[in-house]
XYZ file of C-alpha atoms in Angstrom:
372
model
C 1.159 34.053 -1.151
C 1.250 30.279 -0.310
C 2.577 28.025 -2.936
C 0.173 26.493 -5.396
C 0.241 22.595 -5.455
C -1.233 20.472 -7.880
C -1.424 16.719 -7.335
C -1.965 14.553 -10.405
C -3.272 10.973 -9.941
C -4.702 7.978 -11.889
C -7.199 6.851 -9.124
C -7.843 8.064 -5.521
C -11.300 7.203 -4.585
C -12.618 4.576 -7.070
C -10.225 1.790 -6.045
C -8.737 0.470 -2.700
C -5.309 -0.570 -3.645
C -2.073 0.418 -1.802
C -1.409 3.203 -4.240
C -4.718 4.711 -3.749
C -4.458 4.655 -0.150
C -1.181 6.555 -0.292
C -3.023 9.010 -2.532
C -5.901 9.459 -0.099
C -3.178 10.167 2.618
C -1.505 12.742 0.407
C -4.835 14.178 -0.333
C -5.693 14.705 3.572
C -2.249 16.155 4.204
C -2.767 18.700 1.352
C -6.374 19.411 2.790
C -4.863 20.094 6.364
C -1.942 22.196 4.930
C -4.513 24.202 2.890
C -6.487 24.875 6.199
C -3.494 26.134 7.766
C -2.590 28.344 4.627
C 0.649 26.680 4.032
C -0.147 25.881 0.391
C -3.120 25.937 -2.027
C -3.972 22.589 -3.071
C -5.729 21.149 -6.442
C -6.069 17.474 -7.173
C -6.853 16.144 -10.540
C -7.577 12.503 -10.828
C -7.717 10.959 -14.292
C -9.914 7.943 -13.801
C -12.081 8.880 -10.860
C -15.531 10.275 -11.489
C -16.309 13.690 -9.793
C -18.885 12.232 -7.425
C -16.465 9.536 -6.096
C -14.869 12.366 -3.924
C -14.570 11.451 -0.361
C -15.204 14.664 1.681
C -13.019 13.455 4.541
C -9.910 13.609 2.229
C -10.585 16.812 -0.027
C -13.000 19.679 -0.456
C -15.179 19.954 -3.576
C -13.361 22.921 -4.780
C -9.872 21.415 -4.508
C -10.816 18.199 -6.500
C -11.659 17.383 -10.173
C -12.324 13.727 -11.461
C -12.027 13.380 -15.228
C -13.729 10.029 -15.489
C -11.294 8.578 -18.033
C -11.256 11.615 -20.386
C -7.378 11.406 -20.646
C -6.853 13.916 -23.392
C -9.029 16.493 -21.154
C -7.087 15.444 -18.157
C -3.717 16.212 -19.908
C -4.597 19.478 -21.314
C -6.171 20.884 -17.921
C -3.311 19.343 -15.941
C -0.720 21.313 -18.526
C -2.731 24.623 -18.049
C -3.073 24.310 -14.390
C 0.559 22.896 -13.913
C 2.300 25.928 -15.399
C 0.524 28.078 -13.152
C 1.555 26.187 -10.114
C 4.539 26.119 -7.816
C 4.859 22.404 -7.041
C 3.535 19.211 -9.100
C 3.292 15.863 -7.541
C 2.880 12.922 -9.564
C 1.244 9.916 -8.043
C 2.423 7.402 -10.508
C 5.281 6.914 -13.160
C 2.447 6.679 -15.788
C 2.033 10.369 -15.409
C 5.585 11.053 -15.886
C 5.063 12.601 -19.560
C 2.500 15.138 -18.043
C 5.069 16.133 -15.550
C 7.736 16.568 -18.271
C 5.576 18.803 -20.446
C 4.954 21.004 -17.487
C 8.561 21.273 -16.796
C 9.356 21.973 -20.298
C 6.792 24.956 -20.443
C 7.498 26.164 -16.957
C 11.116 25.234 -15.841
C 10.736 26.966 -12.363
C 7.814 24.656 -11.375
C 8.873 21.959 -9.201
C 7.929 18.458 -10.153
C 7.960 15.547 -7.837
C 7.170 11.750 -8.476
C 5.989 9.288 -5.928
C 7.889 5.970 -6.575
C 6.021 2.896 -5.041
C 7.525 -0.288 -6.331
C 7.521 -2.524 -9.270
C 6.174 0.067 -11.496
C 9.483 1.983 -11.460
C 11.882 -1.048 -10.894
C 11.927 -2.146 -14.449
C 13.982 -0.718 -17.357
C 12.443 2.503 -18.964
C 12.602 3.464 -22.647
C 14.971 6.428 -23.365
C 12.130 9.290 -23.375
C 10.899 8.041 -19.947
C 14.420 8.007 -18.614
C 15.002 11.463 -19.815
C 11.699 12.553 -18.191
C 12.703 11.000 -14.994
C 15.957 12.892 -14.937
C 14.438 16.240 -15.384
C 12.352 15.666 -12.229
C 13.348 17.935 -9.294
C 12.650 14.896 -6.584
C 11.760 11.270 -6.650
C 9.936 10.394 -3.367
C 10.597 6.581 -2.656
C 8.222 4.953 -0.388
C 10.799 2.763 0.988
C 14.840 2.359 1.082
C 14.537 -0.720 -1.138
C 12.773 1.367 -3.800
C 15.272 4.147 -3.451
C 18.020 1.616 -4.175
C 16.357 0.108 -7.116
C 15.834 3.729 -8.650
C 19.662 4.244 -8.156
C 20.860 1.099 -9.353
C 18.453 0.529 -12.371
C 18.275 4.244 -13.623
C 21.372 5.587 -12.402
C 19.628 8.481 -10.412
C 21.667 10.402 -7.892
C 20.948 9.969 -4.352
C 20.464 13.572 -3.740
C 17.607 13.633 -6.092
C 15.794 10.889 -4.002
C 13.812 11.460 -0.717
C 12.522 8.435 1.332
C 9.123 8.937 2.672
C 7.464 5.853 4.226
C 3.713 5.382 3.788
C 1.410 6.112 6.829
C -1.457 4.772 8.680
C -4.571 6.333 7.010
C -5.706 9.135 9.290
C -9.212 7.584 9.468
C -8.023 4.069 10.158
C -9.988 2.400 13.060
C -7.630 1.152 15.961
C -9.515 -1.601 17.695
C -9.243 -1.843 21.530
C -11.074 -5.198 21.832
C -9.229 -7.906 20.018
C -11.811 -10.781 20.173
C -12.718 -12.784 17.082
C -15.749 -11.308 15.337
C -18.654 -13.556 15.616
C -20.185 -12.949 12.166
C -16.816 -13.725 10.479
C -16.594 -16.865 12.521
C -20.074 -17.988 11.155
C -19.375 -16.960 7.662
C -16.329 -19.064 7.300
C -17.516 -21.835 9.595
C -14.711 -21.288 12.076
C -14.571 -21.450 15.949
C -12.840 -18.901 18.219
C -10.121 -21.347 19.229
C -8.771 -22.230 15.953
C -5.496 -20.740 14.836
C -5.860 -18.646 11.646
C -3.348 -17.445 9.294
C -4.194 -14.825 6.700
C -2.791 -13.188 3.580
C -4.330 -10.219 1.821
C -3.213 -9.294 -1.803
C -4.195 -9.425 -5.285
C -4.230 -13.011 -6.381
C -3.481 -12.838 -10.025
C -1.372 -14.818 -12.283
C 1.011 -11.773 -12.957
C 1.854 -11.556 -9.255
C 3.006 -14.754 -8.094
C 5.781 -13.064 -5.688
C 3.298 -12.345 -2.819
C 4.509 -15.473 -1.086
C 1.180 -17.565 -0.398
C 2.681 -20.241 -2.436
C 5.472 -21.010 0.415
C 2.833 -20.732 3.071
C 0.619 -23.295 1.214
C 3.510 -25.683 0.879
C 4.432 -25.582 4.540
C 0.846 -25.884 5.752
C 0.855 -29.734 5.940
C 3.578 -29.772 8.442
C 1.721 -26.949 10.679
C -1.414 -28.968 10.630
C 0.521 -31.879 12.220
C 1.360 -29.547 15.187
C -1.816 -27.586 15.022
C -4.465 -29.858 13.678
C -7.183 -26.894 13.588
C -5.019 -24.503 11.705
C -6.722 -22.541 8.751
C -5.323 -20.333 6.148
C -7.278 -17.693 4.707
C -5.957 -16.149 1.387
C -7.960 -12.918 0.861
C -7.998 -10.705 -2.364
C -9.571 -10.363 -5.665
C -8.258 -13.131 -8.045
C -8.353 -13.901 -11.790
C -9.616 -17.300 -12.993
C -6.124 -18.510 -14.038
C -4.565 -17.973 -10.518
C -7.540 -19.289 -8.690
C -7.632 -22.540 -10.757
C -3.733 -22.919 -10.111
C -4.165 -22.377 -6.366
C -7.023 -24.905 -6.249
C -4.723 -27.669 -7.888
C -2.118 -26.761 -5.206
C -4.610 -27.376 -2.361
C -5.377 -30.668 -3.922
C -1.860 -31.699 -4.326
C -0.987 -30.770 -0.622
C -4.237 -32.301 0.472
C -5.260 -29.276 2.619
C -8.792 -28.498 1.476
C -10.129 -28.538 5.044
C -7.538 -26.013 6.124
C -7.355 -23.393 3.620
C -10.101 -20.839 2.141
C -9.901 -18.594 -0.796
C -12.034 -15.836 0.506
C -11.795 -13.264 -2.404
C -12.279 -9.766 -2.205
C -12.887 -8.102 1.141
C -14.732 -4.736 1.178
C -12.433 -1.892 2.932
C -15.049 -1.694 5.661
C -14.253 -5.360 6.968
C -10.448 -5.408 6.627
C -9.845 -4.643 10.392
C -12.342 -7.450 11.294
C -10.569 -9.862 9.210
C -7.406 -8.798 10.996
C -9.090 -9.432 14.295
C -10.301 -12.820 13.233
C -6.651 -13.981 12.321
C -3.742 -14.781 14.640
C -0.834 -14.112 12.123
C -0.651 -12.191 8.966
C 1.789 -13.909 6.625
C 3.020 -12.571 3.341
C 6.665 -13.159 2.646
C 6.810 -11.428 -0.598
C 9.645 -10.647 -2.726
C 8.618 -7.513 -4.625
C 6.679 -5.322 -2.112
C 7.354 -1.731 -2.584
C 6.369 -0.866 1.042
C 3.099 -2.799 2.109
C 0.621 -0.737 3.779
C -1.226 -3.964 4.469
C 1.504 -4.888 7.031
C 1.229 -1.685 9.252
C -2.747 -1.908 9.017
C -2.581 -5.417 10.168
C -0.185 -4.573 13.034
C -2.271 -1.553 14.039
C -4.899 -4.105 14.437
C -2.720 -5.778 16.915
C -1.769 -8.765 14.481
C 1.563 -10.453 14.386
C 3.205 -10.099 10.924
C 5.440 -12.219 8.948
C 7.038 -10.623 5.828
C 9.930 -11.169 3.506
C 13.291 -9.600 3.906
C 14.084 -8.931 0.224
C 11.946 -6.028 -0.536
C 10.202 -2.763 0.944
C 8.584 -5.030 3.494
C 11.759 -4.208 5.593
C 10.733 -0.631 6.203
C 7.050 -1.381 7.015
C 8.367 -3.819 9.924
C 10.998 -1.367 10.805
C 13.931 -3.954 10.106
C 12.130 -6.500 12.172
C 11.327 -4.259 15.263
C 7.668 -4.545 14.698
C 7.148 -8.134 13.008
C 9.086 -11.076 11.744
C 11.455 -10.791 8.563
C 11.978 -14.191 6.753
C 13.812 -15.331 3.730
C 10.875 -15.554 1.316
C 12.721 -18.377 -0.667
C 13.290 -20.504 2.643
C 10.216 -22.638 3.462
C 11.979 -24.133 6.444
C 12.456 -20.550 7.856
C 9.091 -19.609 7.324
C 7.597 -22.715 8.889
C 10.037 -22.336 11.875
C 8.845 -18.674 12.498
C 5.168 -19.405 12.103
C 5.481 -22.432 14.537
C 7.192 -19.992 16.958
C 4.285 -17.351 16.697
C 1.577 -20.127 16.947
C 3.166 -21.430 19.969
C 3.360 -17.935 21.682
C 0.634 -15.743 20.462
C 0.709 -12.086 21.735
C -1.619 -11.206 24.613
C -3.745 -8.074 25.224
C -1.119 -5.854 26.469
C 1.328 -7.001 23.796
C -1.119 -6.016 20.956
C -1.694 -2.617 22.545
C 2.067 -2.122 22.675
C 2.358 -3.198 19.037
C -0.447 -0.663 18.128
C 1.452 2.071 19.759
C 4.625 1.374 18.018
C 3.176 1.184 14.767
C 1.334 4.611 15.228
C 4.668 5.979 16.376
C 6.516 5.013 13.396
C 3.952 5.574 10.700
C 1.616 8.154 11.986
C -0.395 10.380 9.575
C 0.801 13.427 11.638
C 4.306 12.649 11.040
C 3.632 11.924 7.387
C 1.813 15.331 6.880
C 4.844 17.218 8.485
C 7.088 15.484 5.838
C 4.782 16.561 2.970
C 5.045 20.034 4.526
C 8.810 19.982 4.481
C 9.036 18.735 0.836
C 6.804 21.401 -0.375
C 8.589 24.269 1.594
C 11.943 23.166 0.184
């Protein structure tokens, strides 16, 4: 009999953040391994609605969305969990459910996916106790693994590092010309040098690095008068107002655009529109956006103090900079603007990213974790 695997999540299909993208890749891996009769998968999502399921990632009979009915989710997860062989928790906020399952069924293996800041902070004693009862913590980067060891005192043998992957349905462009509709939408011309960042633009997450990029923009403009910086991502009012004040302060209103939320279907086109993706973050757990940008043939500049190091393969795939050193960021951007990638180099970058972070490689790692 193949092992019964229960994947417990908060959201998979109702949102498009990095954690949700990880969850979708896991769902597809479970789907494929189920087809091979390697395992018998079930996915419960606390906040998703049942009709939000994407059939590319899961069969109808493999999935249940609980539409925010948390008590019902917990009860059903407990009943299903004690009859399962392996439980995978998508987020530390599901730790208590995993702990309950482990209490009632000690032989059931319980794994937790550890992404980033959600597990880097100090935990209350009950959560720390539950964390220590887990059979395995699956960290998305070496940086996150080190944080778990140093902050929570978890032994190295309990931690498995599994880098995130490119979505199995991600579109790899072969034509790298800038999309005309987006040039028109933003009032740009094909010869302009375009920098881009994509992240949540919220007051609680000021570590993404766009502040430093804004501060060096006046110097870049002197060398590249037509340079434009696009900051994409859903914003809250407080952070938007703060950025607008920064723009006025640096007198760069003609060279920066806060373009807001981008629909998932248009993300690749925005990468193609840009010349450099720049996000020297300090608290990135991994950074799926980096590997997506590089898969679209885009130069990437990221910080060297967090999980971005894994996403850029220690600098093999892109440029790692000190996120606190504006001079280093400026120098790196100058070099990249001066020597842009040609078509062959973009194709080579795509191939390197796919080799490092392919879905097939990820699926095999999931298989090994469960077969252990």
